[in-house]
mmCIF file with all atom_site columns, C-alpha atoms in Angstrom:
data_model
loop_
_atom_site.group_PDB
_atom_site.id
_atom_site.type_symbol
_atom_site.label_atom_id
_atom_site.label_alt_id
_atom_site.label_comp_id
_atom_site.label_asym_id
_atom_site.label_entity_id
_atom_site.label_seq_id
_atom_site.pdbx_PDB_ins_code
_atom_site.Cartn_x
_atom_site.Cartn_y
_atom_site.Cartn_z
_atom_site.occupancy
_atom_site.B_iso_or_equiv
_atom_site.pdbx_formal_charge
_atom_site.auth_seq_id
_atom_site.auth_comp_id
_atom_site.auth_asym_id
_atom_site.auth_atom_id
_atom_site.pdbx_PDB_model_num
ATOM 1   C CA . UNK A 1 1   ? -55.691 -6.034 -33.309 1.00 0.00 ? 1   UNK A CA 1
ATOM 2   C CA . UNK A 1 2   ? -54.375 -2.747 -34.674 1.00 0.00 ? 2   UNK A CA 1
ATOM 3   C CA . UNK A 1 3   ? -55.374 -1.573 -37.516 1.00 0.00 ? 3   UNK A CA 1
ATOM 4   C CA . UNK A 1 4   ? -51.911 0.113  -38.293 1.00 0.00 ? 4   UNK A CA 1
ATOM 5   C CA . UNK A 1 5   ? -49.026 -0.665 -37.029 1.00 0.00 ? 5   UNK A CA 1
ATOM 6   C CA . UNK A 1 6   ? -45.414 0.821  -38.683 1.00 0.00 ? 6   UNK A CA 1
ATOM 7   C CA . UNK A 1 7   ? -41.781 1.458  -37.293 1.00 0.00 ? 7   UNK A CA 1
ATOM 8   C CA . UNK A 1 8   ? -41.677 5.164  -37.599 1.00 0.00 ? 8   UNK A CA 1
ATOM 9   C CA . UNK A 1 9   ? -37.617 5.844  -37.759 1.00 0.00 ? 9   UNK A CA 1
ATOM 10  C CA . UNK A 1 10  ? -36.416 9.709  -36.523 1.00 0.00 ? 10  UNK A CA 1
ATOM 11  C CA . UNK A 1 11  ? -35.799 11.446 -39.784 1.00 0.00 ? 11  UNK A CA 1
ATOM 12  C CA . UNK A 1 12  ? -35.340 14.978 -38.449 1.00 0.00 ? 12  UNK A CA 1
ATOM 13  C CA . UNK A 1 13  ? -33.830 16.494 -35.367 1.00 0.00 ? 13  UNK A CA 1
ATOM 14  C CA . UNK A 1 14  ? -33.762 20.101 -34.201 1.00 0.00 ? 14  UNK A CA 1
ATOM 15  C CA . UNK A 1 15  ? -31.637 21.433 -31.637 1.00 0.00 ? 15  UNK A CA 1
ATOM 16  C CA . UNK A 1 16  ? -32.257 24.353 -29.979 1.00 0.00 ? 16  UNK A CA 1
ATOM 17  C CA . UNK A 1 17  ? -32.379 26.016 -27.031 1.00 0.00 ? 17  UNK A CA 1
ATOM 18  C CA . UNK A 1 18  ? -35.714 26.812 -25.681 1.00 0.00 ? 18  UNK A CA 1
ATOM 19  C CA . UNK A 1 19  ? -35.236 30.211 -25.645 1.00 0.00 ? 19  UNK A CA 1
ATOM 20  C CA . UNK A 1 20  ? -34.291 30.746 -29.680 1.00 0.00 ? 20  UNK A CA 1
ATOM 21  C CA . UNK A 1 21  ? -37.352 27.844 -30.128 1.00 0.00 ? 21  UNK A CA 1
ATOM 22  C CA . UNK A 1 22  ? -40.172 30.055 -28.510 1.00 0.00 ? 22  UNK A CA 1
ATOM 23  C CA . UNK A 1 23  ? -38.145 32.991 -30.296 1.00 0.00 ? 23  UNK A CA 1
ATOM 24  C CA . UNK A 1 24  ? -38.607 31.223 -33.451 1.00 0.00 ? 24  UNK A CA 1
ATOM 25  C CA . UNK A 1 25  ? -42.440 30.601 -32.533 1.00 0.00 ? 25  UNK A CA 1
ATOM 26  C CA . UNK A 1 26  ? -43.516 33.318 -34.713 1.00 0.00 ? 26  UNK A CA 1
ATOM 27  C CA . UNK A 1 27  ? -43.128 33.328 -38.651 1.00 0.00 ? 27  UNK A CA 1
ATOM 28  C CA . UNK A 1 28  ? -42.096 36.866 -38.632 1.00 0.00 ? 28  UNK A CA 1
ATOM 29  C CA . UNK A 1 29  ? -39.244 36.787 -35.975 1.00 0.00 ? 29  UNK A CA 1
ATOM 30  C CA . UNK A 1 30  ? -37.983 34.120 -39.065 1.00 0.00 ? 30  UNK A CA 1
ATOM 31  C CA . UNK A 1 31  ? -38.513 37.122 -42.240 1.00 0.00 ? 31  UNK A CA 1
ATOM 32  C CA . UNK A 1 32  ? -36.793 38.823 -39.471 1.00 0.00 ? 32  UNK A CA 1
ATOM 33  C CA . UNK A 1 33  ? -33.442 37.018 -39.437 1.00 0.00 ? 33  UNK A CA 1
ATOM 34  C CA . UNK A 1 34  ? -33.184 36.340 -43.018 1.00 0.00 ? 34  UNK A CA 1
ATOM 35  C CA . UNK A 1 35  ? -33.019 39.985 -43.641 1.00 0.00 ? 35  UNK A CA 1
ATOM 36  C CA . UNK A 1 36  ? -30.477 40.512 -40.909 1.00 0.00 ? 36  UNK A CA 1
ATOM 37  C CA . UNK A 1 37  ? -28.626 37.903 -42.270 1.00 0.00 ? 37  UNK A CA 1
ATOM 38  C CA . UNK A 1 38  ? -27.080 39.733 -45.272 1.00 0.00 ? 38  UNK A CA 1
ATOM 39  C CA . UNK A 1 39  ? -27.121 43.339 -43.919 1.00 0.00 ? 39  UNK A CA 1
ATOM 40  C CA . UNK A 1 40  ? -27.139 45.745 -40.704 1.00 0.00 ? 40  UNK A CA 1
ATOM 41  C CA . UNK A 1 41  ? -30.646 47.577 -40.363 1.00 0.00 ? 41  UNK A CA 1
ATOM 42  C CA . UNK A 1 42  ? -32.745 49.979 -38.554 1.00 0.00 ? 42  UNK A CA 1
ATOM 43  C CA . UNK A 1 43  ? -36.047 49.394 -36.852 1.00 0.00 ? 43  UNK A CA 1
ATOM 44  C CA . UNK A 1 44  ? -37.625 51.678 -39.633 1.00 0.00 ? 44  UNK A CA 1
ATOM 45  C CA . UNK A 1 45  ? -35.686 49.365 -42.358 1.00 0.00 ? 45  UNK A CA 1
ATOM 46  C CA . UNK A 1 46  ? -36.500 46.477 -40.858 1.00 0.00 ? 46  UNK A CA 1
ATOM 47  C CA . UNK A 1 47  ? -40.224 48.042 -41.186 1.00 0.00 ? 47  UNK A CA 1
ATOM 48  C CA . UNK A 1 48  ? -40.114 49.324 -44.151 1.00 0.00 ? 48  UNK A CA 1
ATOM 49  C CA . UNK A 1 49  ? -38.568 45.909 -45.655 1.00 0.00 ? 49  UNK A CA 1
ATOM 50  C CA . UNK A 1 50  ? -40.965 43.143 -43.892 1.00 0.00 ? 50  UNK A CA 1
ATOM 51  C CA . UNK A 1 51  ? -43.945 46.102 -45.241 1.00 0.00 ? 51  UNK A CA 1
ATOM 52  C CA . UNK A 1 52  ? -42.320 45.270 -48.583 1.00 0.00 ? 52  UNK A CA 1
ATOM 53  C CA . UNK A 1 53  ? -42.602 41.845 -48.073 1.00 0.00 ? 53  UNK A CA 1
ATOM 54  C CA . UNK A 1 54  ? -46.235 41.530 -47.346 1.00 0.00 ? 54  UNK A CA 1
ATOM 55  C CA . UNK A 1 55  ? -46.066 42.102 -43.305 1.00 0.00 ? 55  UNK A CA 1
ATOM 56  C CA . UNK A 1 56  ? -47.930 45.364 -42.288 1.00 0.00 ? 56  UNK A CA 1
ATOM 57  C CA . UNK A 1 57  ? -46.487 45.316 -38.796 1.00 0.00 ? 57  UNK A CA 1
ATOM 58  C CA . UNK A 1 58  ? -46.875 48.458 -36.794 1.00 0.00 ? 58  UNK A CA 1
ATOM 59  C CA . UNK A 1 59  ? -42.865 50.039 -35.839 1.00 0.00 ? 59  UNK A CA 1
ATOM 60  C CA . UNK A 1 60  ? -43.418 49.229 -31.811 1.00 0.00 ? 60  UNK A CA 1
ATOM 61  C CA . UNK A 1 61  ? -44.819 45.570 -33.062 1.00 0.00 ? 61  UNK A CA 1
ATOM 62  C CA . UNK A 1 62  ? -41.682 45.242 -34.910 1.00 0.00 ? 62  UNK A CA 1
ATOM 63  C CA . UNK A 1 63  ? -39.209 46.932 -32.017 1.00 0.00 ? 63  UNK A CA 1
ATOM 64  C CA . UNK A 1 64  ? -41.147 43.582 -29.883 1.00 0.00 ? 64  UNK A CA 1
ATOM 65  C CA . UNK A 1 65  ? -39.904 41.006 -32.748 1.00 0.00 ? 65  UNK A CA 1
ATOM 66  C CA . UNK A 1 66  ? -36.497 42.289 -32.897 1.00 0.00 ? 66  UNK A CA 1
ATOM 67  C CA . UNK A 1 67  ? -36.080 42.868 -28.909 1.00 0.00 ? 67  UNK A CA 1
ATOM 68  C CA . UNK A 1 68  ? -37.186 39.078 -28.483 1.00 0.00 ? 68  UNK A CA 1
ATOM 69  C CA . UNK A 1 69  ? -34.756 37.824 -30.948 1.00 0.00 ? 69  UNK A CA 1
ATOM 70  C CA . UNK A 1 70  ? -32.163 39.666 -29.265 1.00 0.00 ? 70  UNK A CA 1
ATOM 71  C CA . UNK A 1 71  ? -33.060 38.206 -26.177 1.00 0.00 ? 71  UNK A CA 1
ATOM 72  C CA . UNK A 1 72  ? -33.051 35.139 -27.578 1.00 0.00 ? 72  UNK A CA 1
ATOM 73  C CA . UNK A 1 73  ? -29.123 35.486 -28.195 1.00 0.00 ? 73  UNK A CA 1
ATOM 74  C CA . UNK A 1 74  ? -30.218 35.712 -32.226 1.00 0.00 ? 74  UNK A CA 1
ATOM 75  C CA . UNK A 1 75  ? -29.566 39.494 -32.936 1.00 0.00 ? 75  UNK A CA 1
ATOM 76  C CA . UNK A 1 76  ? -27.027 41.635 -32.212 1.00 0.00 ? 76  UNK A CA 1
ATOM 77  C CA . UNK A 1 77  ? -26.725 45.456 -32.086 1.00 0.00 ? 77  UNK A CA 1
ATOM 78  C CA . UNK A 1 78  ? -23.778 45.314 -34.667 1.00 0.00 ? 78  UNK A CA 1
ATOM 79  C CA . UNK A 1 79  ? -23.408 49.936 -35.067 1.00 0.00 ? 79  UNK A CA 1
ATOM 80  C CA . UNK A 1 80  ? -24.399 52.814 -33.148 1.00 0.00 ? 80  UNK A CA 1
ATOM 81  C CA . UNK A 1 81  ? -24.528 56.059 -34.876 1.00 0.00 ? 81  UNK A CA 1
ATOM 82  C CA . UNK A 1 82  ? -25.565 59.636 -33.657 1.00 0.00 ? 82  UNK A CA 1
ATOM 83  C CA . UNK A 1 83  ? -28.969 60.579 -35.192 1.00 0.00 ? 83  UNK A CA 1
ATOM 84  C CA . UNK A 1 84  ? -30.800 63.932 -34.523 1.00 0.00 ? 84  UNK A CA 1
ATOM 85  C CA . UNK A 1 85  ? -29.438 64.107 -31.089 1.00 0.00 ? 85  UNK A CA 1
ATOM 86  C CA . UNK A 1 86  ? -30.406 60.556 -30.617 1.00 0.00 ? 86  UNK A CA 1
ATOM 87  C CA . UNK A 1 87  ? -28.484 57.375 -31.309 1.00 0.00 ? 87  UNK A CA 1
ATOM 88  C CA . UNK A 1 88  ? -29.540 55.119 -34.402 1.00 0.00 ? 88  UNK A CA 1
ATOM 89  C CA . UNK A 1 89  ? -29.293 51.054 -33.686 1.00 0.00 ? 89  UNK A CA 1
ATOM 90  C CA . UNK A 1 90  ? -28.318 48.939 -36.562 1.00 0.00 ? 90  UNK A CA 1
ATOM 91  C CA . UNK A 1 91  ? -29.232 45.003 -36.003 1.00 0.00 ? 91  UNK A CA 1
ATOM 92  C CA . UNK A 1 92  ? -27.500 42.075 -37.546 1.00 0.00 ? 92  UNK A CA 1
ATOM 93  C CA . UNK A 1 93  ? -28.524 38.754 -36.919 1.00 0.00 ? 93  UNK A CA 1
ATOM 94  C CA . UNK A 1 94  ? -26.160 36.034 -36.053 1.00 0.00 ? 94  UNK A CA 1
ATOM 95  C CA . UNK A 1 95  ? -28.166 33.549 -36.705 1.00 0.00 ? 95  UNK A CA 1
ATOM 96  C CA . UNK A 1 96  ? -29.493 31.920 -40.220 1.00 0.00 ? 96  UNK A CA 1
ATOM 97  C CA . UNK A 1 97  ? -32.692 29.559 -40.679 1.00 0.00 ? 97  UNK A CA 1
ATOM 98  C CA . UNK A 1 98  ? -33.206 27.106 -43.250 1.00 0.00 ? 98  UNK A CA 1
ATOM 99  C CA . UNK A 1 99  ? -36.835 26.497 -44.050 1.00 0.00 ? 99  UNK A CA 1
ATOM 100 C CA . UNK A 1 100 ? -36.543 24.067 -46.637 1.00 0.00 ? 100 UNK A CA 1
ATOM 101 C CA . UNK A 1 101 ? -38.103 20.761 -47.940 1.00 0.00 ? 101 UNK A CA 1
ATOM 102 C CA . UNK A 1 102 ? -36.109 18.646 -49.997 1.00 0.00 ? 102 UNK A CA 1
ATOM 103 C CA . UNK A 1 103 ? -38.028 18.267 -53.571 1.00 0.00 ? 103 UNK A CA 1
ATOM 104 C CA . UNK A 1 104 ? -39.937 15.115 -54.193 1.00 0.00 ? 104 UNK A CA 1
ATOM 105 C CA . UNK A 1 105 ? -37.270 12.302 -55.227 1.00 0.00 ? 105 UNK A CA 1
ATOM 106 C CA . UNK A 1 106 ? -34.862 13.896 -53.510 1.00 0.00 ? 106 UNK A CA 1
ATOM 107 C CA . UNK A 1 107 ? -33.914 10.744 -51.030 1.00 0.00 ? 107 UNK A CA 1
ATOM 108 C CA . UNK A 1 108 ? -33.445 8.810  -54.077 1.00 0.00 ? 108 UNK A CA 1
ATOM 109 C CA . UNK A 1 109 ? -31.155 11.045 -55.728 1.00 0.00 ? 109 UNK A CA 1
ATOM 110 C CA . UNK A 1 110 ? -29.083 11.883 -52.550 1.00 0.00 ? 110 UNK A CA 1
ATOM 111 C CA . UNK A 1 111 ? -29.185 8.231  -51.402 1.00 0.00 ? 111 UNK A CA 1
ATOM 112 C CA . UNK A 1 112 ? -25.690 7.204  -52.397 1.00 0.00 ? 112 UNK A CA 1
ATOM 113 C CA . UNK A 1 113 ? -24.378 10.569 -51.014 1.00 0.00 ? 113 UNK A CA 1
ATOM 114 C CA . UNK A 1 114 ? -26.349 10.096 -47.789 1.00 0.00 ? 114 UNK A CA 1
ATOM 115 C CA . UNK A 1 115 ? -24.524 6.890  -47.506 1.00 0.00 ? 115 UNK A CA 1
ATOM 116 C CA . UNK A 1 116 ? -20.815 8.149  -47.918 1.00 0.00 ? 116 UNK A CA 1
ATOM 117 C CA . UNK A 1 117 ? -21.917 11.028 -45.507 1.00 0.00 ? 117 UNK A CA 1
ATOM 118 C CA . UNK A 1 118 ? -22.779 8.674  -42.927 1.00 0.00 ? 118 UNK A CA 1
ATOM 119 C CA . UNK A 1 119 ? -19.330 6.465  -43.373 1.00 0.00 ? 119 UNK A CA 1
ATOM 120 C CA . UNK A 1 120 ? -17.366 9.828  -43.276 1.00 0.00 ? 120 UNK A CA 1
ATOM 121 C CA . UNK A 1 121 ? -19.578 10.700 -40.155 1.00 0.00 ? 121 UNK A CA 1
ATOM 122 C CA . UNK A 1 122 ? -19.413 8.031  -38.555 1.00 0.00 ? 122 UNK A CA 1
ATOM 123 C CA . UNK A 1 123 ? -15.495 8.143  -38.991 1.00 0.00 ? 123 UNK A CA 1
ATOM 124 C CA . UNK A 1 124 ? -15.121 12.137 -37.912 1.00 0.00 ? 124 UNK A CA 1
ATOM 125 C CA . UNK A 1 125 ? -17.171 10.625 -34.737 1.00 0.00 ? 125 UNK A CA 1
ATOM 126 C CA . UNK A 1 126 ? -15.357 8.226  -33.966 1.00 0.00 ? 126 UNK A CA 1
ATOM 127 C CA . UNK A 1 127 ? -12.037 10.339 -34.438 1.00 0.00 ? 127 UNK A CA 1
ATOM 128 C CA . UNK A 1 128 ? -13.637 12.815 -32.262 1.00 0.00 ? 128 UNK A CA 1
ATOM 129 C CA . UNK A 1 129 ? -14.942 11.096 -29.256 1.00 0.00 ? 129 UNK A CA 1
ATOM 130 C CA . UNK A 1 130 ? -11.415 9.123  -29.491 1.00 0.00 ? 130 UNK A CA 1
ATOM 131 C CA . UNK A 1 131 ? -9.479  13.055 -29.058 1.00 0.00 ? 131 UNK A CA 1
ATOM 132 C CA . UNK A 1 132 ? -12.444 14.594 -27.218 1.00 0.00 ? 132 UNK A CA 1
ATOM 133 C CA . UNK A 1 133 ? -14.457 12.408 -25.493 1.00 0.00 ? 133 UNK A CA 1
ATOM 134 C CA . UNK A 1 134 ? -13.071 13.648 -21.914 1.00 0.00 ? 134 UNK A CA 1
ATOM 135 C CA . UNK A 1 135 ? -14.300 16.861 -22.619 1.00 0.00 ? 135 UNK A CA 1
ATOM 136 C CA . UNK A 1 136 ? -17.496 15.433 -24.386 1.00 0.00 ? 136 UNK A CA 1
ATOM 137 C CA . UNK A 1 137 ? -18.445 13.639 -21.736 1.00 0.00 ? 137 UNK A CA 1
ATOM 138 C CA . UNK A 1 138 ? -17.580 16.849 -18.889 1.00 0.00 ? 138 UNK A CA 1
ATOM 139 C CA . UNK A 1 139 ? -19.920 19.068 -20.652 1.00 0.00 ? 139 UNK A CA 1
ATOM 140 C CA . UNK A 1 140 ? -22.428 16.532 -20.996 1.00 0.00 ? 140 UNK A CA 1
ATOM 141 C CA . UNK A 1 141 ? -22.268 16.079 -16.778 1.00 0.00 ? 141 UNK A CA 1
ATOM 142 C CA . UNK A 1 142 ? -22.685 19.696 -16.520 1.00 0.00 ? 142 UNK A CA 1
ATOM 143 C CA . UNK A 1 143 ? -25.857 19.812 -18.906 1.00 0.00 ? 143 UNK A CA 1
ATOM 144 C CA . UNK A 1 144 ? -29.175 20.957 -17.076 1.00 0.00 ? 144 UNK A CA 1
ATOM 145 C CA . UNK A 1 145 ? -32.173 18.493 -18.910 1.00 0.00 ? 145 UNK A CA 1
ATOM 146 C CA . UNK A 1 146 ? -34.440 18.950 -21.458 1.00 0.00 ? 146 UNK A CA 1
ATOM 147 C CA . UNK A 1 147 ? -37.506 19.745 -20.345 1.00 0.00 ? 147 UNK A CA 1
ATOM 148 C CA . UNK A 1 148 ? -39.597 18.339 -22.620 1.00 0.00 ? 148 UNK A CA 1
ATOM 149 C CA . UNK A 1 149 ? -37.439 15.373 -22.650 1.00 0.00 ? 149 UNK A CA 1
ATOM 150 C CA . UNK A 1 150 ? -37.784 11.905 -20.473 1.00 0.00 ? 150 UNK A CA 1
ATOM 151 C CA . UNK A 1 151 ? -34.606 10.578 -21.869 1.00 0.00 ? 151 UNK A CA 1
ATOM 152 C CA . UNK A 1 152 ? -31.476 12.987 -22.132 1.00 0.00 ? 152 UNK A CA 1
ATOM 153 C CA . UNK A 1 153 ? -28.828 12.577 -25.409 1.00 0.00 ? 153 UNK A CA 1
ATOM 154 C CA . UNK A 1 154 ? -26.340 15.021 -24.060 1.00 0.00 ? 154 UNK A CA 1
ATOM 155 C CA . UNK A 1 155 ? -24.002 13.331 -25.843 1.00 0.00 ? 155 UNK A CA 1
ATOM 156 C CA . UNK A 1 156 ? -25.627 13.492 -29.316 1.00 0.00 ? 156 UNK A CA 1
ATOM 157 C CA . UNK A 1 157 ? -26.581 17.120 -28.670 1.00 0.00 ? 157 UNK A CA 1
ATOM 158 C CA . UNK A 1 158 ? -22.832 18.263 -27.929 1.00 0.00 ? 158 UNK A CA 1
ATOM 159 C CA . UNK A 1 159 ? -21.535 15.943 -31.322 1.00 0.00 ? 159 UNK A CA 1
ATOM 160 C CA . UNK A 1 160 ? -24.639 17.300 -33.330 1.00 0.00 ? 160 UNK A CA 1
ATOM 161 C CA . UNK A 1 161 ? -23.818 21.166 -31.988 1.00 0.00 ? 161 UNK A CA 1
ATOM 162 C CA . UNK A 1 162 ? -19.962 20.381 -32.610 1.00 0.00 ? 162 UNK A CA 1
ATOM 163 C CA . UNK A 1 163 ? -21.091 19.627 -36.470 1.00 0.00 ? 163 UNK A CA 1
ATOM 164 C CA . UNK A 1 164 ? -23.050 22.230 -37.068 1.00 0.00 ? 164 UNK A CA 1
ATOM 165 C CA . UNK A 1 165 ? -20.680 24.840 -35.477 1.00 0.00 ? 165 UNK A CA 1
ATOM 166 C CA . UNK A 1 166 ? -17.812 23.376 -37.622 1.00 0.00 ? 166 UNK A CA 1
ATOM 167 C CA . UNK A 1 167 ? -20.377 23.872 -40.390 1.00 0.00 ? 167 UNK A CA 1
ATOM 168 C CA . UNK A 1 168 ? -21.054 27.495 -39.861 1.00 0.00 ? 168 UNK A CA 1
ATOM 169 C CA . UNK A 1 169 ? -17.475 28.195 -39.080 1.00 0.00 ? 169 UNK A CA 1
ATOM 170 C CA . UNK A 1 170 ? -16.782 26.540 -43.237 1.00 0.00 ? 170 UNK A CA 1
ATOM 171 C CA . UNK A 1 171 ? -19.546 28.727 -44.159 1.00 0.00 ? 171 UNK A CA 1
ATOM 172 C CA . UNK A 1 172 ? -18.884 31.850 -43.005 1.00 0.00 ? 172 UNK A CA 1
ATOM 173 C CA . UNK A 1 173 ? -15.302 31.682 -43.773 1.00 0.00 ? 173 UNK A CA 1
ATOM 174 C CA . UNK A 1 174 ? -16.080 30.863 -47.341 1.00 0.00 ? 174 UNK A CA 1
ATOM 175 C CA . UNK A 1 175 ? -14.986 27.231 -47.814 1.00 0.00 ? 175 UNK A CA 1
ATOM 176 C CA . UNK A 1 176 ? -18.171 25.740 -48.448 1.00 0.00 ? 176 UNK A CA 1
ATOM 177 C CA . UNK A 1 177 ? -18.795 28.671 -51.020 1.00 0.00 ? 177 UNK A CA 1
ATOM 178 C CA . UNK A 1 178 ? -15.413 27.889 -52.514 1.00 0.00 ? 178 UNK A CA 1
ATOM 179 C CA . UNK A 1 179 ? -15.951 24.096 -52.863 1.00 0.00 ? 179 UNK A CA 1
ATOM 180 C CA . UNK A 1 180 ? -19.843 24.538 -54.159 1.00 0.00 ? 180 UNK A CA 1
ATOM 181 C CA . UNK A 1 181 ? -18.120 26.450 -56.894 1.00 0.00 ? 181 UNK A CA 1
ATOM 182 C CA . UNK A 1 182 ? -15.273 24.178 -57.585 1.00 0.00 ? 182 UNK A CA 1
ATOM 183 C CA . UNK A 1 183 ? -17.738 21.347 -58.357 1.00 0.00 ? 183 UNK A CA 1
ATOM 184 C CA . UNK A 1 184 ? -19.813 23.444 -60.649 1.00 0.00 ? 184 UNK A CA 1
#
């Protein structure tokens, strides 16, 4: 006889590519990116800023963190300037984290929206697979498995990536920004 036994539903899901997930492995690759998030910066800034911040990393240690998020496809070199007969790399990261947790209560307040986001969803889905599914379904063929995975949801993982680029696209071009402040 068990002495527990519960139905223990999915209630997150994170998609990444192993490559930006071992990137991600270390807390301050993460201080990392949220600095390059709003501005260009040196090695020395970055430095200087995550010394700011509590992190006494030495400059090589933090040349490592940034060279591995680049590697990971997460930073860019975004200027070049000349610098004392040198040239001086400025990094920007393309990529933004969110490490959040929802406030206690929180599923009850957002319960009703949760539910018309799922309608809409399911909807948009629909809509989508009904246009795209062809092409859905031609990535998804061409899709190498997950390696930590015994079942594959190449499927999901293209629909789920299709959101959340159409999500960054809104955000970066300033609709969401526009329609958070529109409801305030």
């Amino acid at each position: 006889m068990a002495l527990l036994e519960s139905d223990v539903p999915i209630r997150e899901v994170v998609t990444t590519d192993p490559e930006k997930a071992k990137a991600l492995e270390n807390d301050v690759r993460a201080k990392i990116l949220d600095m390059l998030a709003t501005e260009e910066m040196t090695i020395e800034e970055i430095h200087d800023e995550l010394h700011r911040r509590g992190e006494e990393k030495a400059e090589t240690t933090v040349r490592h963190h940034v060279n591995v998020l680049k590697d990971a496809g997460m930073v860019e070199i975004a200027r070049l300037e000349e610098a004392g007969g040198g040239t001086r790399k400025y990094y920007k990261s393309n990529t933004r984290v969110f490490s959040y947790d929802l406030p206690e209560g929180a599923d009850n307040n957002l319960a009703e929206a949760q539910s018309t986001a799922s309608e809409e969803l399911t909807a948009l889905i629909e809509t989508l697979y009904a246009d795209h599914g062809t092409e859905i379904e031609a990535v998804a063929r061409e899709m190498k498995p997950c390696e930590y995975c015994d079942t594959q949801h190449y499927e999901e993982f293209i629909v789920r990536e299709l959101l959340n680029r159409a999500l960054i696209e809104l955000g970066e071009s300033g609709t969401l920004d526009d329609v958070f402040s529109t409801e305030n």
